[in-house]
XYZ file of C-alpha atoms in Angstrom:
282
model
C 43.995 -24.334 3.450
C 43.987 -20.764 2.205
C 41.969 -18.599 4.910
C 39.560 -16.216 3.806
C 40.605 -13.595 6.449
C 43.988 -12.704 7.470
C 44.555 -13.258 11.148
C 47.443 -11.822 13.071
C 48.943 -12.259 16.376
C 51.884 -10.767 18.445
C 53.400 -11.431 21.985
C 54.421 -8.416 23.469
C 57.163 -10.091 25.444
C 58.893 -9.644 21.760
C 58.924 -5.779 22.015
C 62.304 -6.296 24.420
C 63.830 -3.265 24.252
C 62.237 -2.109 20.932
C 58.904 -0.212 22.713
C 60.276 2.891 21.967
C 61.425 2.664 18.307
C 58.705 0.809 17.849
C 56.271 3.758 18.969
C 57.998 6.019 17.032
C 57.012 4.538 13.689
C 53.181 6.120 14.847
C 51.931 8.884 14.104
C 52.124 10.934 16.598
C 48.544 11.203 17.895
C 48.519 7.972 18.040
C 52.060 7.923 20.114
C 50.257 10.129 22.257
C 46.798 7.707 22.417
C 49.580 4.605 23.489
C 51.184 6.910 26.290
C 48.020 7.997 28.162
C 48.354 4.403 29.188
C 49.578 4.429 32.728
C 50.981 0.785 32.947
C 53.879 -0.509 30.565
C 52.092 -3.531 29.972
C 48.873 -1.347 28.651
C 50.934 0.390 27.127
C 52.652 -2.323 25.112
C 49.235 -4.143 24.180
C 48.244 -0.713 22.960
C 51.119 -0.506 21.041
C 50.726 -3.640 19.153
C 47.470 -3.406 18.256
C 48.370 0.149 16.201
C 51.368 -1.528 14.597
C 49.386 -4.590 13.093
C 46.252 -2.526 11.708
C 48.987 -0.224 9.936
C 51.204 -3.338 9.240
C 48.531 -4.972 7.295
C 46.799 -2.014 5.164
C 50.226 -0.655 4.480
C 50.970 -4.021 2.297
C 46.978 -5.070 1.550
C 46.257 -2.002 0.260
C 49.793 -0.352 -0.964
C 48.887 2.444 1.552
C 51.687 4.987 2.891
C 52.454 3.787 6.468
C 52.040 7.367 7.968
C 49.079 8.620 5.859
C 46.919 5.680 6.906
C 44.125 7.261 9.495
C 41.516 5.521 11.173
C 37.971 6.595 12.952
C 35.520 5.217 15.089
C 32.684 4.363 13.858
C 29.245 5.233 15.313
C 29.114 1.574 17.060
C 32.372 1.584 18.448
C 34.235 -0.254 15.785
C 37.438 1.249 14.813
C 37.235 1.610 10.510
C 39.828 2.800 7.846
C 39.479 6.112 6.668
C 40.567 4.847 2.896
C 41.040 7.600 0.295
C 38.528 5.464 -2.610
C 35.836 4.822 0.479
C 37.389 0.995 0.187
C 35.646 -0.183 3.410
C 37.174 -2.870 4.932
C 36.032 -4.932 8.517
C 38.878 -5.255 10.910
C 39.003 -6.120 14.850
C 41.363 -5.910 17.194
C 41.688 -7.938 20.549
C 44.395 -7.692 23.612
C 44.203 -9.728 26.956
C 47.274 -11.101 28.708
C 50.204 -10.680 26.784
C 48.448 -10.840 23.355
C 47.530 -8.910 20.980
C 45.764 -10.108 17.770
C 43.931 -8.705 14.854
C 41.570 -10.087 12.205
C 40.278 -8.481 8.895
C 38.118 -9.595 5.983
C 38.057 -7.859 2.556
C 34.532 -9.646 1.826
C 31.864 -6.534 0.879
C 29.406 -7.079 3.663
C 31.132 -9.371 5.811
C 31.735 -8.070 9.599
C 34.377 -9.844 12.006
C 35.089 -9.724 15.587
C 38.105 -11.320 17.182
C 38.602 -12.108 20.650
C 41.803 -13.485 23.106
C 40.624 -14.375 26.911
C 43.890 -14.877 28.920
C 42.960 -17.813 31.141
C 45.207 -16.965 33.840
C 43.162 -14.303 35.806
C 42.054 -14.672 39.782
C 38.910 -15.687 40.192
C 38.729 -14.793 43.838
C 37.685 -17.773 45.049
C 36.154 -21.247 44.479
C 35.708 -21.897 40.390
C 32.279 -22.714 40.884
C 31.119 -19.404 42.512
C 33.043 -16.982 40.010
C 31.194 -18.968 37.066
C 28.102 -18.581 39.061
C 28.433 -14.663 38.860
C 27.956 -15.135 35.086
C 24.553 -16.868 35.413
C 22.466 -13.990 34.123
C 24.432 -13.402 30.994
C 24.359 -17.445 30.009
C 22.025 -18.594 28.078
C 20.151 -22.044 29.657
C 22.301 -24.469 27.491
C 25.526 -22.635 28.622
C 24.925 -23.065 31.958
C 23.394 -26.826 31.392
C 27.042 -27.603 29.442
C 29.047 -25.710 32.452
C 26.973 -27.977 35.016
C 27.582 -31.287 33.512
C 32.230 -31.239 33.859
C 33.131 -32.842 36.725
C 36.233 -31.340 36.798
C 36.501 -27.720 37.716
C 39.391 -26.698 35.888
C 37.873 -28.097 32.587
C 34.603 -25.802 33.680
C 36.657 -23.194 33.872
C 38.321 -23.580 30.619
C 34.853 -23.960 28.949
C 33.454 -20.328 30.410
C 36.327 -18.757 28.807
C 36.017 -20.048 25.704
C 31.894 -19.022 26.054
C 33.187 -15.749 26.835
C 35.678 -15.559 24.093
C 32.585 -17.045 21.602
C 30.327 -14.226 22.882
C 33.015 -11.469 22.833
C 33.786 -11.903 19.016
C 29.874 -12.404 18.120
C 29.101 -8.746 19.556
C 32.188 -7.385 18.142
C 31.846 -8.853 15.136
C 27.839 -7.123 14.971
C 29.435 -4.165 16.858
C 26.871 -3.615 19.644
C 28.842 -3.692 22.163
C 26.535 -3.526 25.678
C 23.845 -2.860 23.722
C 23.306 -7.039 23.013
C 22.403 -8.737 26.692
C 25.261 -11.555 26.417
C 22.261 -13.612 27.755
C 20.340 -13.343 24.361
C 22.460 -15.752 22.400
C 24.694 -18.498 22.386
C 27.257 -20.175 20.234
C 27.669 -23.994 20.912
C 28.385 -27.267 18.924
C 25.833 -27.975 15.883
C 24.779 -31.131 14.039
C 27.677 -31.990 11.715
C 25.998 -31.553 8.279
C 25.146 -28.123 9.128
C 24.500 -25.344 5.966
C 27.458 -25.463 3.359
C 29.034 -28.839 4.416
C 29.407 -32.168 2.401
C 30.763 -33.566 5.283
C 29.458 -35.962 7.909
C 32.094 -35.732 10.140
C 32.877 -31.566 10.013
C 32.744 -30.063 13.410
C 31.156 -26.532 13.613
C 30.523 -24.227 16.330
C 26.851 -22.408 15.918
C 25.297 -19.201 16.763
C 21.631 -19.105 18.274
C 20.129 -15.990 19.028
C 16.982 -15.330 20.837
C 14.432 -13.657 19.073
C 11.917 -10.840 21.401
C 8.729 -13.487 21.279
C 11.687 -15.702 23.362
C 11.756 -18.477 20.413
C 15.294 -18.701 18.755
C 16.932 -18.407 15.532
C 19.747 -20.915 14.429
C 21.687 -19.143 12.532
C 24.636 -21.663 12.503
C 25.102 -21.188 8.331
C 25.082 -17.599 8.402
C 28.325 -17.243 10.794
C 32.050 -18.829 10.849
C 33.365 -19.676 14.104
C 36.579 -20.880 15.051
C 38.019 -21.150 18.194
C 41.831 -22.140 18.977
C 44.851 -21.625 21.480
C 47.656 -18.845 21.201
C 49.347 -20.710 24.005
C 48.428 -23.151 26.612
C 46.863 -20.343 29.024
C 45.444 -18.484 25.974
C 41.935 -18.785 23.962
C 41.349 -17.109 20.388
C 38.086 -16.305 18.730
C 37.517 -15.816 15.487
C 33.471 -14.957 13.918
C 33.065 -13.990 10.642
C 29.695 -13.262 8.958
C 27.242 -10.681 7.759
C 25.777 -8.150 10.345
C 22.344 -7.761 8.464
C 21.742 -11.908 8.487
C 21.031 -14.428 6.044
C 24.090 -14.310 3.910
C 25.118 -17.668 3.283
C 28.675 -18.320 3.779
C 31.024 -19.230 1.401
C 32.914 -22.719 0.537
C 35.954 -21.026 2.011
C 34.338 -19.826 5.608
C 32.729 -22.891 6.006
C 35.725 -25.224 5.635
C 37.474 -22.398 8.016
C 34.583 -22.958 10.728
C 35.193 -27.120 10.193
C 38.368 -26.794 11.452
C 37.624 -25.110 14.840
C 38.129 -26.215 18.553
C 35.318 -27.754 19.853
C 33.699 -26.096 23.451
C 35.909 -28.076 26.219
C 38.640 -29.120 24.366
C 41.893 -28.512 26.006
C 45.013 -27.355 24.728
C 46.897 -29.715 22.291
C 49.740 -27.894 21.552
C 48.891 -27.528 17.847
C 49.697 -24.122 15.764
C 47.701 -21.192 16.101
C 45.531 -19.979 12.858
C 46.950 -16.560 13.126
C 50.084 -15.789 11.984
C 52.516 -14.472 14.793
C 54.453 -11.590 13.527
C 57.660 -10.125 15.624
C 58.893 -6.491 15.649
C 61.510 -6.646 13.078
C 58.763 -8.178 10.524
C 55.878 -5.146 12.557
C 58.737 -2.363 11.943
C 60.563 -3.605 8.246
C-alpha cells in the first residue's frame, strides 16, 4: 500500500554521540530554541523533531536545508513559511523516547499525530488514575474502559483514547479550546463511508454537537492507530478541518488497516518510517 501521507519516526537513543553535530545542522535560532531545554532528554526530543520537518521539505519540496523557516500559526500549529505560499499540513509529536512527524500535501486536508509513551507512573492503583480522566471521556469511553477485566489491558485502552483524542485536536488545531469530553473516536460498523468491504476495520470520530445530539463523522476522518514499540502508541488522523470532505480511496484503505481500541502489541512494523541520524544529517 502506498500511504497518502508520509509518516516519520526516530528514537532518540540513535543520536549516541551525534547530539551535537546533529544540532549544528540548525539554524541557529533554532539551536538556540533546542538548548533552552534544561534536560538532555528534552533536549534530544526537541532536536529530532527540527531535523525531520527540515529533513522532509528539504527533499519534498527541493528546498535549501538552511533557508527553510517555519511560524506558528494563529492556532498553535507550527506551518512552513514556503516562498510560492505552497501550504502544506504537518504535525509533530514527542513522548518517551520518540519523536514522530506526519504531513499531507492534500489542499485542505489537516493532520495531527500523536505518540503516548505507556510507561509513565500512575501514582497509584490503575483504576483511580483512569478515574481522574472521567470528565474529559465521553459516556462510551468510560462504558468501554469499565467493561476489561484486566487492568493492564484498561490501561492500555486509555492511552490509546488519549492518543485518538490528542491527534483529533491537533489535527483541527484547537488545542484546549475543544473539551476532550465533546468527542470520541471508537470502532464503527464495518461498511462505513468509502468501503467495499465487509470485513474493513475503522476507527470513527463522533463529536457532540451544542443541542448535546452527535455527529458521526466516521467518513470524513482517517484514523489509524499502531505501536512504535511494545510500550509505545502512535496516532495518526487525517481529514478536513471545515467537515464534510469525503475521503479518498487512498485514506480510507489507510484507516482499514488500523489497530483496533484494546488491541495489544503484536510486534508487527510500524506505519512510519524510522529514519536514523546518518539518513536525518546526509
Amino acid at each position: 500500500m502506498t500511504l497518502p501521507v508520509t509518516l516519520f519516526s526516530f528514537n532518540i537513543n540513535d543520536f549516541g554521540d551525534q547530539f551535537d553535530r546533529a544540532l549544528e545542522r540548525l539554524p541557529a535560532k533554532e539551536q538556540e530554541a533546542v538548548l533552552r531545554y534544561k534536560l538532555s532528554k528534552d533536549r534530544r526530543l526537541s532536536l529530532g523533531g527540527r531535523l525531520l520537518r527540515r529533513y522532509y521539505f528539504s527533499r519534498a519540496l527541493k528546498l535549501d536545508w538552511q533557508s527553510i523557516d517555519f511560524v506558528i500559526q494563529p492556532d498553535g500549529k507550527p506551518a512552513l513559511v514556503h516562498p510560492q505560499g505552497i501550504v502544506v499540513d504537518f504535525n509533530i509529536s514527542h513522548d518517551g523516547d520518540w519523536v514522530i512527524f506526519g504531513v499531507t500535501e492534500q489542499p485542505g486536508m489537516s493532520i495531527g499525530v500523536d505518540v503516548v509513551a505507556m510507561n509513565h507512573d500512575t501514582y497509584g492503583p490503575i483504576n483511580d488514575f483512569i478515574s481522574s480522566f472521567n470528565d474529559q471521556l465521553m459516556e462510551e469511553e468510560r462504558q468501554l474502559l469499565g467493561s476489561m477485566k484486566d487492568d493492564r489491558h484498561r490501561l492500555t485502552t486509555f492511552y490509546q483514547i488519549w492518543g485518538l483524542k490528542e491527534s483529533y485536536i491537533k489535527a483541527i488545531g484547537k488545542g484546549l479550546a475543544l473539551d476532550l469530553d465533546q468527542f470520541c473516536i471508537l470502532p464503527s460498523p464495518p461498511n462505513g463511508v468509502g468501503s467495499t468491504s465487509t470485513k474493513v476495520r475503522r476507527l470513527g470520530l463522533r463529536t457532540r454537537r451544542a443541542d448535546g445530539d452527535d455527529d458521526d463523522q466516521a467518513g470524513n476522518w482517517c484514523i489509524h492507530l499502531d505501536y512504535l514499540d511494545s510500550q509505545s502508541i502512535s496516532v495518526v488522523c487525517c481529514g478536513s478541518r471545515k467537515g464534510g470532505s469525503i475521503l479518498d480511496k487512498d485514506l480510507v484503505e489507510l484507516g482499514g488497516t488500523t489497530m483496533n481500541l484494546g488491541d495489544m502489541y503484536n510486534g508487527q512494523p510500524s506505519i512510519f518510517t524510522r529514519l536514523d541520524p546518518t539518513t536525518l544529517l546526509s
